[in-house]
Amino acid sequence: MNLKSKLARNSTLLFAFILGLVLIGSFLLFKSHRQDLYYEKLEDNALITAFFYFEKDEIRKIDSISYKEIETQFNKIANQSIRIYNAKTKKLYLRDDVPVVLNDRQLNAISHDRILHFTIDKRQFSGLYYKDNQGTFIIVVSGVDDVGIQQLEMLGLVFFIFYLAGIALNYLLGRFLARQTFRPFADVISKVNTITTENLHSRLEMPTASGKDEIKELITTFNYLLERLENGVAIQRNFLKNASHELKTPLTFIIGDIDVSLQHPRTNEQYEEVLKSLRKDTFHLKSTLDGLLILSGLELSEPDQMEMVRIDEILWNILEKKSIEYPEVKVALNLDAIANNEDLLSVNANRHMLFIALYNIIDNAIKFSFPSKVNVVAHEEQGKLLLKIIDQGSGIAEKDIESIFDLFFRSDRTRHIQGQGLGLFITMQILKRHNITLKVDSELEKGTVFSLLFP
């Protein structure tokens, strides 16, 4: 069952439930009101009966014949059964033809309440306690509200017909409105089905209607998704293109060195030179593969791998490794500015990923300013840790500052320095994941400052 059918069905069920409650409530309310009106009518007739039977001794003799005629006509018009009891002895003073016997408990209840309404076998009774100079009496008038019953039956039939007609009409209108409501969705689905990896640049057209609704939100969200997919596919294609080139270059050098070495016999010194060249190219290939593996593993780093780590411990670990790799270069770590607030050095991070990010920045600073000194300085800024990596290298051209974080980007000024163009791209992805703000300040031939503001 599609959404249009479900919407029409559910709205019809809800309408049927609410309409049923309204009609049943109205029917019961009318029934109760009709019953109360009939009780009032019986009560009025009981009072009139009291007048006919107990006040006629006040009528003058000359009017007695007329009174008898009026009493006879009243009995015909009222069309109700009337009985009168002596309130004390419970003796039946005036009998009717209704085969219902009232017990003493019911008669005492009438005497106690003065007026009492009750129903026996669908017949309504109204009892009246009446006090006269001749004594105390109980007048009971009963009848069946035939007119009211017919009205209730007719009202019930009308309600039932309208109930069925209302449900049918609601379902048809619900189907129509559902089709009208979901028509824009069908248009969106039709447009989406035409989008493939070849035309990810396509975007869904926004409806011209004013205001903001779910359709516009859906189209906006989907267009944003298309934009991210387009960027992702472009990055992937560029990644594959550049990765294949970066892997092909050292492999070509390795194969070339091997082929040249095999052309004719060589001395041990010559073979040693070839092996050193092969070793260098192999390390370059390994470094590229390691970067690609790190890049592919960034998405696998889950939040539960985050922990409290000390920045100074990571920095000392990096400096220890770099001192072995670059014994000629001095890297100075200065934490004096936060000596009184060492808590700033504890951050919530993925230790391995943060190590890679800081390692890449410091490694670049060393390589591009070799053999000049590199300074790593910690500061406090608005209660946050600010880490600066300062080198004295050739600097970065202003036009290249935004591009140094692109995948496989290599500046023309630094192509002579070995690298893969992966480090800063990986670093930026890690810093974004940790909400660390990175700022780069550089001046040609004077050096570069990487400023990291930790959250």
Coordinates of C-alpha atoms in Angstrom, one line a residue:
M1 CA 0.0 0.0 0.0
N2 CA 1.5 3.4 -1.0
L3 CA 1.5 6.5 1.1
K4 CA -1.5 8.0 -0.7
S5 CA -3.7 5.0 0.1
K6 CA -2.4 4.9 3.7
L7 CA -3.1 8.6 4.1
A8 CA -6.7 8.2 2.7
R9 CA -7.3 5.1 4.8
N10 CA -6.0 6.6 8.0
S11 CA -7.8 9.9 7.6
T12 CA -11.0 8.0 6.9
L13 CA -10.6 5.8 10.0
L14 CA -10.0 8.9 12.1
F15 CA -13.0 10.7 10.6
A16 CA -15.2 7.6 11.1
F17 CA -14.2 7.4 14.7
I18 CA -14.8 11.1 15.4
L19 CA -18.0 11.3 13.5
G20 CA -19.2 8.1 15.2
L21 CA -18.6 9.7 18.6
V22 CA -20.4 12.9 17.6
L23 CA -23.4 11.1 16.2
I24 CA -23.7 8.6 19.0
G25 CA -23.3 11.3 21.6
S26 CA -25.9 13.4 19.8
F27 CA -28.3 10.5 19.6
L28 CA -27.9 9.6 23.3
L29 CA -28.3 13.3 24.3
F30 CA -31.5 13.6 22.3
K31 CA -32.8 10.3 23.7
S32 CA -32.2 11.5 27.3
H33 CA -33.7 14.9 26.6
R34 CA -36.8 13.3 24.9
Q35 CA -37.2 11.0 28.0
D36 CA -37.0 14.0 30.3
L37 CA -39.6 15.9 28.3
Y38 CA -42.0 12.9 28.5
Y39 CA -41.5 12.6 32.2
E40 CA -42.4 16.3 32.5
K41 CA -45.5 15.6 30.5
L42 CA -46.4 12.7 32.7
E43 CA -45.8 14.9 35.8
D44 CA -48.1 17.6 34.4
N45 CA -50.8 15.1 33.6
A46 CA -50.5 13.8 37.2
L47 CA -51.2 17.3 38.5
I48 CA -54.1 17.7 36.1
T49 CA -55.4 14.3 37.3
A50 CA -55.2 15.5 40.9
F51 CA -57.4 18.4 40.0
F52 CA -60.0 16.4 38.2
Y53 CA -60.3 13.8 40.9
F54 CA -59.8 15.7 44.1
E55 CA -61.0 19.3 43.3
K56 CA -64.2 18.4 41.6
D57 CA -66.1 18.6 45.0
E58 CA -65.5 22.4 44.7
I59 CA -67.4 22.5 41.5
R60 CA -70.9 23.8 41.7
K61 CA -73.7 21.3 41.0
I62 CA -74.8 23.2 37.9
D63 CA -71.4 22.6 36.3
S64 CA -71.1 18.9 37.2
I65 CA -72.4 17.6 33.9
S66 CA -69.9 19.8 32.0
Y67 CA -67.1 18.7 34.3
K68 CA -67.9 15.0 33.5
E69 CA -67.7 15.7 29.8
I70 CA -64.3 17.5 30.2
E71 CA -62.9 14.6 32.3
T72 CA -64.0 12.1 29.7
Q73 CA -62.3 14.2 26.9
F74 CA -59.1 14.5 29.0
N75 CA -58.8 10.8 29.4
K76 CA -59.1 10.4 25.6
I77 CA -56.6 13.1 24.8
A78 CA -54.0 12.1 27.4
N79 CA -54.1 8.5 26.3
Q80 CA -52.2 7.5 29.4
S81 CA -52.8 5.1 32.2
I82 CA -53.7 6.7 35.6
R83 CA -53.9 5.0 39.0
I84 CA -54.4 6.5 42.4
Y85 CA -53.3 5.0 45.7
N86 CA -54.1 5.9 49.3
A87 CA -50.7 7.1 50.6
K88 CA -51.2 5.6 54.0
T89 CA -52.9 2.3 53.3
K90 CA -51.5 1.8 49.8
K91 CA -55.0 0.8 48.7
L92 CA -55.7 1.3 45.0
Y93 CA -58.2 4.1 44.8
L94 CA -58.4 4.3 41.0
R95 CA -57.2 1.4 38.8
D96 CA -55.9 1.4 35.2
D97 CA -55.4 -1.5 32.8
V98 CA -51.6 -1.7 32.9
P99 CA -50.4 -5.1 34.1
V100 CA -47.7 -3.6 36.3
V101 CA -47.9 -3.9 40.0
L102 CA -46.1 -1.3 42.1
N103 CA -44.7 -2.6 45.4
D104 CA -44.6 -0.8 48.7
R105 CA -40.9 0.2 48.3
Q106 CA -41.7 2.1 45.1
L107 CA -44.8 3.8 46.6
N108 CA -42.8 4.7 49.8
A109 CA -40.2 6.2 47.5
I110 CA -42.8 8.4 45.8
S111 CA -44.1 9.5 49.2
H112 CA -40.6 10.3 50.3
D113 CA -39.5 12.2 47.2
R114 CA -42.9 13.8 46.5
I115 CA -42.2 13.4 42.7
L116 CA -40.5 10.3 41.3
H117 CA -39.7 9.2 37.7
F118 CA -38.9 5.7 36.7
T119 CA -39.1 3.2 33.9
I120 CA -40.4 -0.4 33.9
D121 CA -40.3 -2.5 30.7
K122 CA -39.8 0.6 28.4
R123 CA -42.9 2.2 30.0
Q124 CA -42.3 5.5 31.8
F125 CA -43.9 6.2 35.1
S126 CA -44.3 9.5 37.0
G127 CA -45.4 9.3 40.6
L128 CA -46.8 12.3 42.5
Y129 CA -47.5 12.6 46.2
Y130 CA -50.7 14.7 46.6
K131 CA -52.2 16.1 49.8
D132 CA -55.9 17.0 49.8
N133 CA -58.5 17.9 52.5
Q134 CA -59.7 14.3 51.9
G135 CA -56.3 12.8 52.8
T136 CA -53.0 12.0 51.1
F137 CA -52.8 10.2 47.9
I138 CA -50.2 8.9 45.4
I139 CA -51.0 9.5 41.7
V140 CA -49.1 7.4 39.2
V141 CA -49.3 8.3 35.5
S142 CA -47.6 6.1 33.0
G143 CA -47.3 5.8 29.2
V144 CA -45.2 4.8 26.3
D145 CA -43.7 7.7 24.3
D146 CA -44.6 6.3 20.9
V147 CA -43.9 9.6 19.1
G148 CA -40.5 9.9 20.8
I149 CA -39.6 6.4 19.9
Q150 CA -40.5 7.0 16.3
Q151 CA -38.5 10.2 16.3
L152 CA -35.5 8.3 17.8
E153 CA -35.8 5.6 15.2
M154 CA -35.9 8.1 12.4
L155 CA -33.0 10.1 13.9
G156 CA -31.0 6.9 14.2
L157 CA -31.7 5.9 10.6
V158 CA -30.7 9.4 9.4
F159 CA -27.5 9.4 11.5
F160 CA -26.6 6.0 10.1
I161 CA -27.1 7.0 6.5
F162 CA -25.2 10.2 7.0
Y163 CA -22.4 8.3 8.8
L164 CA -22.0 5.9 5.9
A165 CA -22.2 8.7 3.3
G166 CA -19.7 10.8 5.3
I167 CA -17.2 8.0 5.5
A168 CA -17.5 7.3 1.7
L169 CA -17.2 11.0 0.9
N170 CA -14.3 11.5 3.2
Y171 CA -12.4 8.5 1.6
L172 CA -13.0 9.9 -1.9
L173 CA -11.9 13.4 -0.9
G174 CA -9.0 11.9 1.0
R175 CA -7.8 10.0 -2.1
F176 CA -8.1 13.2 -4.2
L177 CA -6.3 15.4 -1.7
A178 CA -3.6 12.7 -1.2
R179 CA -3.0 12.6 -4.9
Q180 CA -2.8 16.4 -5.0
T181 CA -0.5 16.5 -2.0
F182 CA 1.9 13.8 -3.3
R183 CA 2.0 15.0 -6.9
P184 CA 5.1 17.2 -6.2
F185 CA 6.8 14.2 -4.7
A186 CA 6.2 12.2 -7.8
D187 CA 7.8 15.0 -9.8
V188 CA 10.8 15.0 -7.5
I189 CA 11.1 11.2 -7.8
S190 CA 10.9 11.4 -11.6
K191 CA 13.6 14.1 -11.7
V192 CA 15.8 12.1 -9.2
N193 CA 15.6 9.0 -11.4
T194 CA 17.3 10.9 -14.2
I195 CA 20.4 11.8 -12.1
T196 CA 23.4 9.5 -12.5
T197 CA 27.1 9.9 -11.8
E198 CA 27.5 11.5 -15.2
N199 CA 25.2 14.4 -14.4
L200 CA 25.6 15.0 -10.7
H201 CA 25.8 18.7 -11.5
S202 CA 22.0 18.7 -12.1
R203 CA 19.8 20.2 -9.4
L204 CA 16.1 19.9 -8.6
E205 CA 14.1 23.0 -9.5
M206 CA 12.5 24.8 -6.5
P207 CA 8.7 25.3 -6.7
T208 CA 7.7 28.9 -7.5
A209 CA 5.0 28.9 -4.8
S210 CA 5.7 31.3 -1.9
G211 CA 6.3 30.2 1.6
K212 CA 8.2 27.2 3.0
D213 CA 6.9 23.7 3.0
E214 CA 8.1 20.1 3.2
I215 CA 8.6 19.9 -0.5
K216 CA 11.0 22.8 -0.5
E217 CA 12.8 21.4 2.5
L218 CA 13.2 18.1 0.7
I219 CA 14.4 19.7 -2.5
T220 CA 16.9 21.9 -0.6
T221 CA 18.2 18.9 1.3
F222 CA 18.5 16.7 -1.8
N223 CA 20.3 19.5 -3.7
Y224 CA 22.7 19.8 -0.8
L225 CA 23.2 16.0 -0.9
L226 CA 23.9 16.2 -4.7
E227 CA 26.4 18.9 -4.1
R228 CA 28.2 16.8 -1.5
L229 CA 28.1 13.7 -3.8
E230 CA 29.4 15.8 -6.7
N231 CA 32.3 17.0 -4.6
G232 CA 32.9 13.5 -3.3
V233 CA 33.0 12.0 -6.7
A234 CA 35.3 14.8 -8.0
I235 CA 37.6 14.2 -5.1
Q236 CA 37.6 10.5 -5.7
R237 CA 38.3 10.8 -9.4
N238 CA 41.1 13.3 -8.7
F239 CA 42.4 11.0 -5.9
L240 CA 42.6 8.0 -8.2
K241 CA 44.2 10.0 -10.9
N242 CA 46.8 11.5 -8.7
A243 CA 47.3 8.4 -6.6
S244 CA 48.0 6.3 -9.7
H245 CA 50.5 9.0 -10.8
E246 CA 52.2 9.2 -7.4
L247 CA 52.5 5.4 -7.2
K248 CA 53.6 5.1 -10.8
T249 CA 56.6 7.5 -10.5
P250 CA 58.6 5.6 -7.8
L251 CA 57.7 2.3 -9.5
T252 CA 59.1 3.6 -12.8
F253 CA 62.3 4.7 -11.1
I254 CA 62.7 1.4 -9.4
I255 CA 62.1 -0.6 -12.6
G256 CA 64.4 1.8 -14.5
D257 CA 67.2 1.4 -12.0
I258 CA 66.9 -2.4 -12.1
D259 CA 66.8 -2.5 -15.9
V260 CA 69.9 -0.3 -16.2
S261 CA 71.7 -2.5 -13.6
L262 CA 71.0 -5.7 -15.5
Q263 CA 72.3 -4.4 -18.8
H264 CA 76.0 -5.3 -18.0
P265 CA 78.0 -6.3 -15.1
R266 CA 78.9 -3.7 -12.5
T267 CA 81.3 -3.3 -9.6
N268 CA 80.2 -3.7 -6.0
E269 CA 80.3 0.1 -5.5
Q270 CA 78.0 0.6 -8.5
Y271 CA 75.6 -2.0 -7.2
E272 CA 75.6 -0.3 -3.9
E273 CA 74.7 3.0 -5.4
V274 CA 71.8 1.3 -7.3
L275 CA 70.6 -0.3 -4.1
K276 CA 70.7 3.0 -2.3
S277 CA 68.6 4.6 -5.1
L278 CA 66.2 1.7 -5.0
R279 CA 65.9 2.0 -1.2
K280 CA 65.1 5.7 -1.6
D281 CA 62.4 5.1 -4.2
T282 CA 61.0 2.2 -2.2
F283 CA 60.7 4.4 0.9
H284 CA 59.0 7.1 -1.2
L285 CA 56.6 4.5 -2.4
K286 CA 56.0 3.2 1.1
S287 CA 55.4 6.7 2.4
T288 CA 52.8 7.3 -0.3
L289 CA 51.1 4.0 0.5
D290 CA 51.1 4.8 4.3
G291 CA 49.5 8.2 3.5
L292 CA 46.8 6.6 1.4
L293 CA 46.1 4.0 4.1
I294 CA 45.8 6.8 6.8
L295 CA 43.5 8.8 4.5
S296 CA 41.3 5.8 3.9
G297 CA 41.2 5.0 7.6
L298 CA 40.1 8.5 8.7
E299 CA 36.4 7.6 8.1
L300 CA 36.8 4.6 10.4
S301 CA 37.8 6.6 13.4
E302 CA 34.7 6.4 15.7
P303 CA 33.9 8.8 18.6
D304 CA 34.5 6.0 21.2
Q305 CA 38.2 6.1 20.2
M306 CA 38.5 9.6 21.7
E307 CA 40.3 9.9 25.0
M308 CA 42.1 12.5 27.2
V309 CA 45.6 12.9 25.9
R310 CA 48.5 15.2 26.8
I311 CA 49.7 17.4 23.9
D312 CA 53.2 17.8 25.5
E313 CA 53.6 14.0 25.5
I314 CA 52.7 13.7 21.8
L315 CA 55.1 16.6 21.0
W316 CA 58.0 15.1 22.9
N317 CA 57.4 11.8 21.1
I318 CA 57.4 13.5 17.7
L319 CA 60.6 15.5 18.5
E320 CA 62.3 12.3 19.7
K321 CA 61.6 10.6 16.3
K322 CA 62.6 13.7 14.3
S323 CA 65.8 14.1 16.2
I324 CA 66.8 10.6 14.9
E325 CA 65.7 11.4 11.3
Y326 CA 67.2 14.9 11.2
P327 CA 70.0 15.0 13.8
E328 CA 71.3 18.3 12.2
V329 CA 68.1 20.2 12.9
K330 CA 67.2 21.6 16.2
V331 CA 63.5 21.8 17.2
A332 CA 62.8 23.8 20.4
L333 CA 59.6 23.2 22.4
N334 CA 58.6 26.1 24.7
L335 CA 55.7 25.6 27.2
D336 CA 56.7 28.5 29.6
A337 CA 53.6 30.6 28.7
I338 CA 51.2 27.9 30.1
A339 CA 53.4 26.7 33.0
N340 CA 50.8 27.9 35.5
N341 CA 47.9 26.3 33.5
E342 CA 49.0 22.9 32.5
D343 CA 45.4 21.6 32.2
L344 CA 45.3 23.3 28.8
L345 CA 47.6 20.5 27.6
S346 CA 45.0 17.8 28.2
V347 CA 42.6 17.5 25.3
N348 CA 39.9 15.0 24.2
A349 CA 41.3 13.5 21.0
N350 CA 42.2 10.4 19.1
R351 CA 45.8 10.0 20.2
H352 CA 47.0 8.3 17.0
M353 CA 45.3 10.7 14.6
L354 CA 46.4 13.8 16.6
F355 CA 50.0 12.4 16.5
I356 CA 49.8 12.1 12.7
A357 CA 48.5 15.7 12.3
L358 CA 51.1 17.3 14.5
Y359 CA 53.8 15.1 13.0
N360 CA 53.0 16.2 9.5
I361 CA 53.1 19.9 10.4
I362 CA 56.4 19.6 12.3
D363 CA 57.9 17.4 9.5
N364 CA 57.0 20.0 6.9
A365 CA 58.5 22.8 9.0
I366 CA 61.7 20.8 9.3
K367 CA 62.0 19.8 5.7
F368 CA 61.2 23.3 4.2
S369 CA 63.5 25.2 6.6
F370 CA 66.3 22.7 6.8
P371 CA 68.8 23.2 8.4
S372 CA 67.3 26.3 10.2
K373 CA 65.8 26.0 13.7
V374 CA 62.1 25.2 14.2
N375 CA 60.2 26.5 17.3
V376 CA 57.1 25.0 18.8
V377 CA 55.5 27.4 21.3
A378 CA 52.4 27.0 23.4
H379 CA 50.3 30.0 24.4
E380 CA 46.9 30.6 26.1
E381 CA 44.2 32.5 24.2
Q382 CA 40.8 33.1 25.8
G383 CA 41.2 30.1 28.0
K384 CA 42.2 27.8 25.2
L385 CA 45.5 26.2 24.1
L386 CA 47.2 27.9 21.1
L387 CA 50.0 25.9 19.6
K388 CA 52.4 27.6 17.1
I389 CA 54.9 25.8 14.8
I390 CA 57.3 28.4 13.5
D391 CA 59.9 27.6 10.8
Q392 CA 62.4 29.8 9.0
G393 CA 62.0 28.3 5.5
S394 CA 61.3 29.9 2.2
G395 CA 57.7 30.6 3.0
I396 CA 54.5 30.0 1.0
A397 CA 53.3 32.2 -1.8
E398 CA 50.0 33.9 -1.0
K399 CA 48.3 32.3 -3.9
D400 CA 49.3 28.8 -2.7
I401 CA 48.2 29.2 1.0
E402 CA 44.7 28.0 0.3
S403 CA 45.9 25.2 -1.9
I404 CA 48.4 23.6 0.3
F405 CA 45.7 21.5 2.0
D406 CA 44.4 20.1 -1.3
L407 CA 45.1 16.5 -2.1
F408 CA 48.4 15.9 -3.9
F409 CA 49.1 19.6 -4.2
R410 CA 52.8 20.5 -4.6
S411 CA 54.0 24.1 -4.9
D412 CA 56.4 24.9 -7.7
R413 CA 58.8 26.4 -5.1
T414 CA 59.0 23.0 -3.2
R415 CA 59.0 20.4 -5.9
H416 CA 62.7 19.8 -5.3
I417 CA 61.8 18.6 -1.7
Q418 CA 60.6 15.0 -1.5
G419 CA 56.9 14.6 -0.7
Q420 CA 53.6 13.2 -1.8
G421 CA 51.1 16.1 -1.3
L422 CA 49.2 14.0 1.2
G423 CA 50.4 15.2 4.6
L424 CA 48.6 18.5 4.9
F425 CA 45.4 17.2 3.4
I426 CA 45.4 14.4 6.0
T427 CA 46.3 16.9 8.7
M428 CA 43.3 19.2 7.8
Q429 CA 40.9 16.3 7.9
I430 CA 42.1 15.3 11.3
L431 CA 42.0 18.8 12.7
K432 CA 38.4 19.3 11.4
R433 CA 37.4 16.1 13.1
H434 CA 38.8 17.4 16.4
N435 CA 37.3 20.9 15.9
I436 CA 40.9 22.4 16.0
T437 CA 41.2 25.7 14.1
L438 CA 44.2 26.1 11.9
K439 CA 45.6 29.4 10.7
V440 CA 48.6 29.8 8.4
D441 CA 50.8 33.0 8.2
S442 CA 53.7 33.0 5.8
E443 CA 56.1 35.5 4.3
L444 CA 58.4 34.6 1.4
E445 CA 62.0 33.9 2.3
K446 CA 61.2 34.6 6.0
G447 CA 59.2 31.5 7.1
T448 CA 55.8 30.2 8.0
V449 CA 53.7 30.0 11.2
F450 CA 51.1 27.3 11.7
S451 CA 48.7 28.3 14.5
L452 CA 46.5 25.6 16.1
L453 CA 43.7 26.7 18.4
F454 CA 42.4 23.8 20.4
P455 CA 38.7 23.7 21.5

